[in-house]
Structure formats: structure tokens, C-alpha cells
Amino acid sequence: MLREKLLGALSNQVNAEYYSAYLYLAMSASADQMGLKGIANWLFIQAQEEMAHGTRIYQYILERGAAPAFAAIDLPPTSFADVPEMFGMVLEHEQKVTQSINNIATIAMQESDHACYQFMMWFVNEQVEEEASATDILDKLRFIGENKGMLLALDNELGARVFVDPFPAQ
């Protein structure tokens, strides 16, 4: 059974992951409206991943014999000035998620919940990838600057992303 502090942190993370999905859906819609279908696709896939993360944590809570506490999901922003602003927000958001994931791992260590600590290590490693991906795209956007042709090339590159379920049924 999960202790109360750890259960609360995991429940909050489920909420945070679903908020992340809402945020990336809002960004995807904005990119679509800008005519950047590839960037919209990348953000839509990101939303799907966040839903999968939240669902996996929800399932883990149930596996541990507890029930998650649910909270309202905040509304994300719905307008973005441009693509660099969006991806700046993506990086900033992923850094906040990293802090939250690390906090849960720390609580699991403090409570000597080795199973939960081990479970959270997948998410710790995933956050390294998430931040690196956002940083890579931001670096490309800085390089591109105002070059619309290069932006379209990046749009095409990001359009090739496909969703791969990180937790396929076994």
C-alpha cells in the first residue's frame, strides 16, 4: 500500500500529465492554425505521450491497492505568438515536470518504497529525453531565425513523428 504523502504526489502527477496533454493539444491546434501541420503533429504526438504517462501512473496507483485523488485540470493557454514561443514554453513546462517527477522519486526514497522508486526511474529517464528534445528543437528554431524556408523544412521533419505507445500491453 502506498503511504499518504506518496499517493498524493502520484495523484498530483496524474493531474499534471493530463494538464500537459491539454497544453500540447492547445499548442498543436495553434500550430495547425498557423499552417504548420508538421509542428502540429509533433505537439499532438506529445499530447498522446502525456496521456499515456498519466494513465500509466494511474494504473500503478491502482496496482498498489490505492485510489488516485482527482483534481480539476487547469485550462492551458490557447494563443501563442509564434513557434519559438511555443517551444520555449515546452522546455519550461518539461523542466517543471522533471522537478515534479524527481520529487516523487525523492519521496519514494525517503519512505523506503523501493518499488515506487524503481517505477519512477522510467519517468526520470524519460524527462531527460523530453528536455533534450525540446532543447534540440529550440536550438534549430534559433538557427532558423526568420528563414521561412528553413521553418518549413523543420515543419516537415517534425511531421514525420509517430506515436509509439511507451507502455504497450504485455
mmCIF file of C-alpha atoms in Angstrom:
data_model
loop_
_atom_site.group_PDB
_atom_site.id
_atom_site.type_symbol
_atom_site.label_atom_id
_atom_site.label_comp_id
_atom_site.label_asym_id
_atom_site.label_seq_id
_atom_site.Cartn_x
_atom_site.Cartn_y
_atom_site.Cartn_z
ATOM 1 C CA MET A 1 0.000 0.000 0.000
ATOM 2 C CA LEU A 2 1.186 3.491 -0.800
ATOM 3 C CA ARG A 3 1.718 5.913 2.037
ATOM 4 C CA GLU A 4 -0.403 9.053 2.001
ATOM 5 C CA LYS A 5 2.351 11.510 1.001
ATOM 6 C CA LEU A 6 3.475 9.338 -1.894
ATOM 7 C CA LEU A 7 -0.102 8.667 -3.006
ATOM 8 C CA GLY A 8 -0.765 12.403 -3.008
ATOM 9 C CA ALA A 9 2.336 13.113 -5.077
ATOM 10 C CA LEU A 10 1.475 10.370 -7.583
ATOM 11 C CA SER A 11 -2.132 11.588 -7.838
ATOM 12 C CA ASN A 12 -0.892 15.124 -8.451
ATOM 13 C CA GLN A 13 1.373 13.778 -11.174
ATOM 14 C CA VAL A 14 -1.549 12.101 -12.930
ATOM 15 C CA ASN A 15 -3.227 15.508 -12.980
ATOM 16 C CA ALA A 16 -0.013 17.173 -14.180
ATOM 17 C CA GLU A 17 0.387 14.686 -17.026
ATOM 18 C CA TYR A 18 -3.181 15.290 -18.186
ATOM 19 C CA TYR A 19 -2.601 19.044 -17.989
ATOM 20 C CA SER A 20 0.498 18.507 -20.123
ATOM 21 C CA ALA A 21 -1.669 16.752 -22.695
ATOM 22 C CA TYR A 22 -4.108 19.694 -22.711
ATOM 23 C CA LEU A 23 -1.217 22.138 -23.088
ATOM 24 C CA TYR A 24 0.234 20.257 -26.046
ATOM 25 C CA LEU A 25 -3.197 19.900 -27.660
ATOM 26 C CA ALA A 26 -3.658 23.671 -27.383
ATOM 27 C CA MET A 27 -0.236 24.218 -28.930
ATOM 28 C CA SER A 28 -0.978 21.682 -31.658
ATOM 29 C CA ALA A 29 -4.186 23.479 -32.562
ATOM 30 C CA SER A 30 -2.348 26.792 -32.686
ATOM 31 C CA ALA A 31 0.383 25.375 -34.944
ATOM 32 C CA ASP A 32 -2.306 23.893 -37.179
ATOM 33 C CA GLN A 33 -3.950 27.305 -37.470
ATOM 34 C CA MET A 34 -0.554 28.746 -38.469
ATOM 35 C CA GLY A 35 -0.452 26.231 -41.316
ATOM 36 C CA LEU A 36 2.389 24.252 -39.727
ATOM 37 C CA LYS A 37 0.923 20.762 -39.896
ATOM 38 C CA GLY A 38 4.207 19.010 -39.055
ATOM 39 C CA ILE A 39 4.737 21.007 -35.876
ATOM 40 C CA ALA A 40 1.069 20.444 -35.050
ATOM 41 C CA ASN A 41 1.678 16.717 -35.495
ATOM 42 C CA TRP A 42 4.742 16.734 -33.212
ATOM 43 C CA LEU A 43 2.763 18.501 -30.494
ATOM 44 C CA PHE A 44 -0.232 16.186 -30.949
ATOM 45 C CA ILE A 45 2.044 13.150 -30.530
ATOM 46 C CA GLN A 46 3.476 14.819 -27.432
ATOM 47 C CA ALA A 47 -0.065 15.135 -26.049
ATOM 48 C CA GLN A 48 -0.656 11.422 -26.667
ATOM 49 C CA GLU A 49 2.536 10.569 -24.790
ATOM 50 C CA GLU A 50 1.491 12.692 -21.824
ATOM 51 C CA MET A 51 -1.882 10.934 -21.702
ATOM 52 C CA ALA A 52 -0.061 7.593 -21.724
ATOM 53 C CA HIS A 53 2.197 8.750 -18.876
ATOM 54 C CA GLY A 54 -0.759 9.887 -16.780
ATOM 55 C CA THR A 55 -2.630 6.673 -17.452
ATOM 56 C CA ARG A 56 0.389 4.553 -16.511
ATOM 57 C CA ILE A 57 0.788 6.354 -13.186
ATOM 58 C CA TYR A 58 -2.958 5.979 -12.574
ATOM 59 C CA GLN A 59 -2.667 2.234 -13.241
ATOM 60 C CA TYR A 60 0.340 1.984 -10.937
ATOM 61 C CA ILE A 61 -1.624 3.584 -8.095
ATOM 62 C CA LEU A 62 -4.366 1.001 -8.608
ATOM 63 C CA GLU A 63 -1.826 -1.842 -8.757
ATOM 64 C CA ARG A 64 -0.569 -0.711 -5.362
ATOM 65 C CA GLY A 65 -4.050 -1.056 -3.888
ATOM 66 C CA ALA A 66 -4.822 2.636 -3.655
ATOM 67 C CA ALA A 67 -7.214 5.011 -5.397
ATOM 68 C CA PRO A 68 -5.947 8.182 -7.031
ATOM 69 C CA ALA A 69 -7.304 11.525 -5.928
ATOM 70 C CA PHE A 70 -8.603 13.583 -8.820
ATOM 71 C CA ALA A 71 -8.493 17.342 -9.206
ATOM 72 C CA ALA A 72 -9.651 19.790 -11.836
ATOM 73 C CA ILE A 73 -7.307 20.175 -14.767
ATOM 74 C CA ASP A 74 -6.279 23.777 -15.317
ATOM 75 C CA LEU A 75 -7.007 25.432 -18.639
ATOM 76 C CA PRO A 76 -3.892 25.809 -20.774
ATOM 77 C CA PRO A 77 -3.069 28.958 -22.687
ATOM 78 C CA THR A 78 -4.670 28.887 -26.120
ATOM 79 C CA SER A 79 -2.800 31.529 -28.092
ATOM 80 C CA PHE A 80 0.885 31.642 -28.871
ATOM 81 C CA ALA A 81 2.779 34.383 -30.673
ATOM 82 C CA ASP A 82 4.931 32.044 -32.725
ATOM 83 C CA VAL A 83 6.642 28.669 -32.832
ATOM 84 C CA PRO A 84 9.738 29.704 -30.836
ATOM 85 C CA GLU A 85 7.463 30.923 -28.030
ATOM 86 C CA MET A 86 5.630 27.591 -28.088
ATOM 87 C CA PHE A 87 8.783 25.525 -27.829
ATOM 88 C CA GLY A 88 10.196 27.833 -25.175
ATOM 89 C CA MET A 89 7.061 27.022 -23.193
ATOM 90 C CA VAL A 90 7.510 23.304 -23.986
ATOM 91 C CA LEU A 91 11.020 23.343 -22.493
ATOM 92 C CA GLU A 92 9.937 25.370 -19.470
ATOM 93 C CA HIS A 93 6.997 23.044 -18.898
ATOM 94 C CA GLU A 94 9.121 19.900 -19.210
ATOM 95 C CA GLN A 95 11.592 21.326 -16.684
ATOM 96 C CA LYS A 96 8.699 21.734 -14.216
ATOM 97 C CA VAL A 97 7.578 18.160 -14.903
ATOM 98 C CA THR A 98 11.139 16.983 -14.271
ATOM 99 C CA GLN A 99 11.103 18.682 -10.865
ATOM 100 C CA SER A 100 7.809 17.004 -10.013
ATOM 101 C CA ILE A 101 9.000 13.553 -11.127
ATOM 102 C CA ASN A 102 12.243 13.976 -9.182
ATOM 103 C CA ASN A 103 10.223 14.996 -6.130
ATOM 104 C CA ILE A 104 8.181 11.791 -6.304
ATOM 105 C CA ALA A 105 11.366 9.717 -6.604
ATOM 106 C CA THR A 106 12.781 11.538 -3.565
ATOM 107 C CA ILE A 107 9.633 10.867 -1.533
ATOM 108 C CA ALA A 108 9.781 7.199 -2.544
ATOM 109 C CA MET A 109 13.412 7.029 -1.353
ATOM 110 C CA GLN A 110 12.565 8.782 1.918
ATOM 111 C CA GLU A 111 9.734 6.333 2.542
ATOM 112 C CA SER A 112 11.903 3.350 1.532
ATOM 113 C CA ASP A 113 9.351 2.440 -1.120
ATOM 114 C CA HIS A 114 11.775 0.706 -3.445
ATOM 115 C CA ALA A 115 9.066 -0.450 -5.836
ATOM 116 C CA CYS A 116 7.808 3.087 -6.369
ATOM 117 C CA TYR A 117 11.344 4.432 -6.667
ATOM 118 C CA GLN A 118 12.091 1.862 -9.356
ATOM 119 C CA PHE A 119 8.822 2.667 -11.132
ATOM 120 C CA MET A 120 9.667 6.369 -11.145
ATOM 121 C CA MET A 121 13.118 5.799 -12.663
ATOM 122 C CA TRP A 122 11.500 5.221 -16.062
ATOM 123 C CA PHE A 123 9.937 8.683 -15.813
ATOM 124 C CA VAL A 124 13.189 10.250 -14.571
ATOM 125 C CA ASN A 125 14.977 8.937 -17.655
ATOM 126 C CA GLU A 126 12.092 9.939 -19.917
ATOM 127 C CA GLN A 127 12.363 13.527 -18.686
ATOM 128 C CA VAL A 128 16.000 13.683 -19.764
ATOM 129 C CA GLU A 129 14.805 12.801 -23.279
ATOM 130 C CA GLU A 130 11.898 15.260 -23.120
ATOM 131 C CA GLU A 131 14.106 18.193 -22.165
ATOM 132 C CA ALA A 132 16.755 17.249 -24.732
ATOM 133 C CA SER A 133 14.145 17.047 -27.494
ATOM 134 C CA ALA A 134 12.669 20.452 -26.654
ATOM 135 C CA THR A 135 16.152 21.974 -26.421
ATOM 136 C CA ASP A 136 17.112 20.498 -29.799
ATOM 137 C CA ILE A 137 14.034 21.997 -31.464
ATOM 138 C CA LEU A 138 14.634 25.375 -29.797
ATOM 139 C CA ASP A 139 18.258 25.348 -30.998
ATOM 140 C CA LYS A 140 17.052 24.679 -34.546
ATOM 141 C CA LEU A 141 14.496 27.478 -34.283
ATOM 142 C CA ARG A 142 17.205 29.903 -33.128
ATOM 143 C CA PHE A 143 19.349 28.870 -36.078
ATOM 144 C CA ILE A 144 16.427 29.244 -38.466
ATOM 145 C CA GLY A 145 15.580 32.742 -37.249
ATOM 146 C CA GLU A 146 13.229 34.402 -39.741
ATOM 147 C CA ASN A 147 14.030 31.999 -42.596
ATOM 148 C CA LYS A 148 10.583 30.697 -43.636
ATOM 149 C CA GLY A 149 12.058 28.055 -45.942
ATOM 150 C CA MET A 150 14.039 26.529 -43.107
ATOM 151 C CA LEU A 151 10.960 26.693 -40.856
ATOM 152 C CA LEU A 152 9.066 24.692 -43.464
ATOM 153 C CA ALA A 153 11.918 22.149 -43.545
ATOM 154 C CA LEU A 154 11.698 21.810 -39.746
ATOM 155 C CA ASP A 155 7.920 21.538 -40.047
ATOM 156 C CA ASN A 156 8.399 18.672 -42.492
ATOM 157 C CA GLU A 157 10.914 16.976 -40.169
ATOM 158 C CA LEU A 158 8.605 17.214 -37.146
ATOM 159 C CA GLY A 159 5.703 15.931 -39.228
ATOM 160 C CA ALA A 160 7.424 12.561 -39.521
ATOM 161 C CA ARG A 161 6.996 11.823 -35.803
ATOM 162 C CA VAL A 162 4.657 8.943 -34.986
ATOM 163 C CA PHE A 163 3.157 7.879 -31.687
ATOM 164 C CA VAL A 164 4.743 4.825 -30.136
ATOM 165 C CA ASP A 165 2.956 3.624 -27.011
ATOM 166 C CA PRO A 166 5.592 3.736 -24.262
ATOM 167 C CA PHE A 167 3.640 1.129 -22.290
ATOM 168 C CA PRO A 168 2.369 -1.460 -24.788
ATOM 169 C CA ALA A 169 0.083 -4.174 -23.414
ATOM 170 C CA GLN A 170 2.021 -7.212 -22.395
#
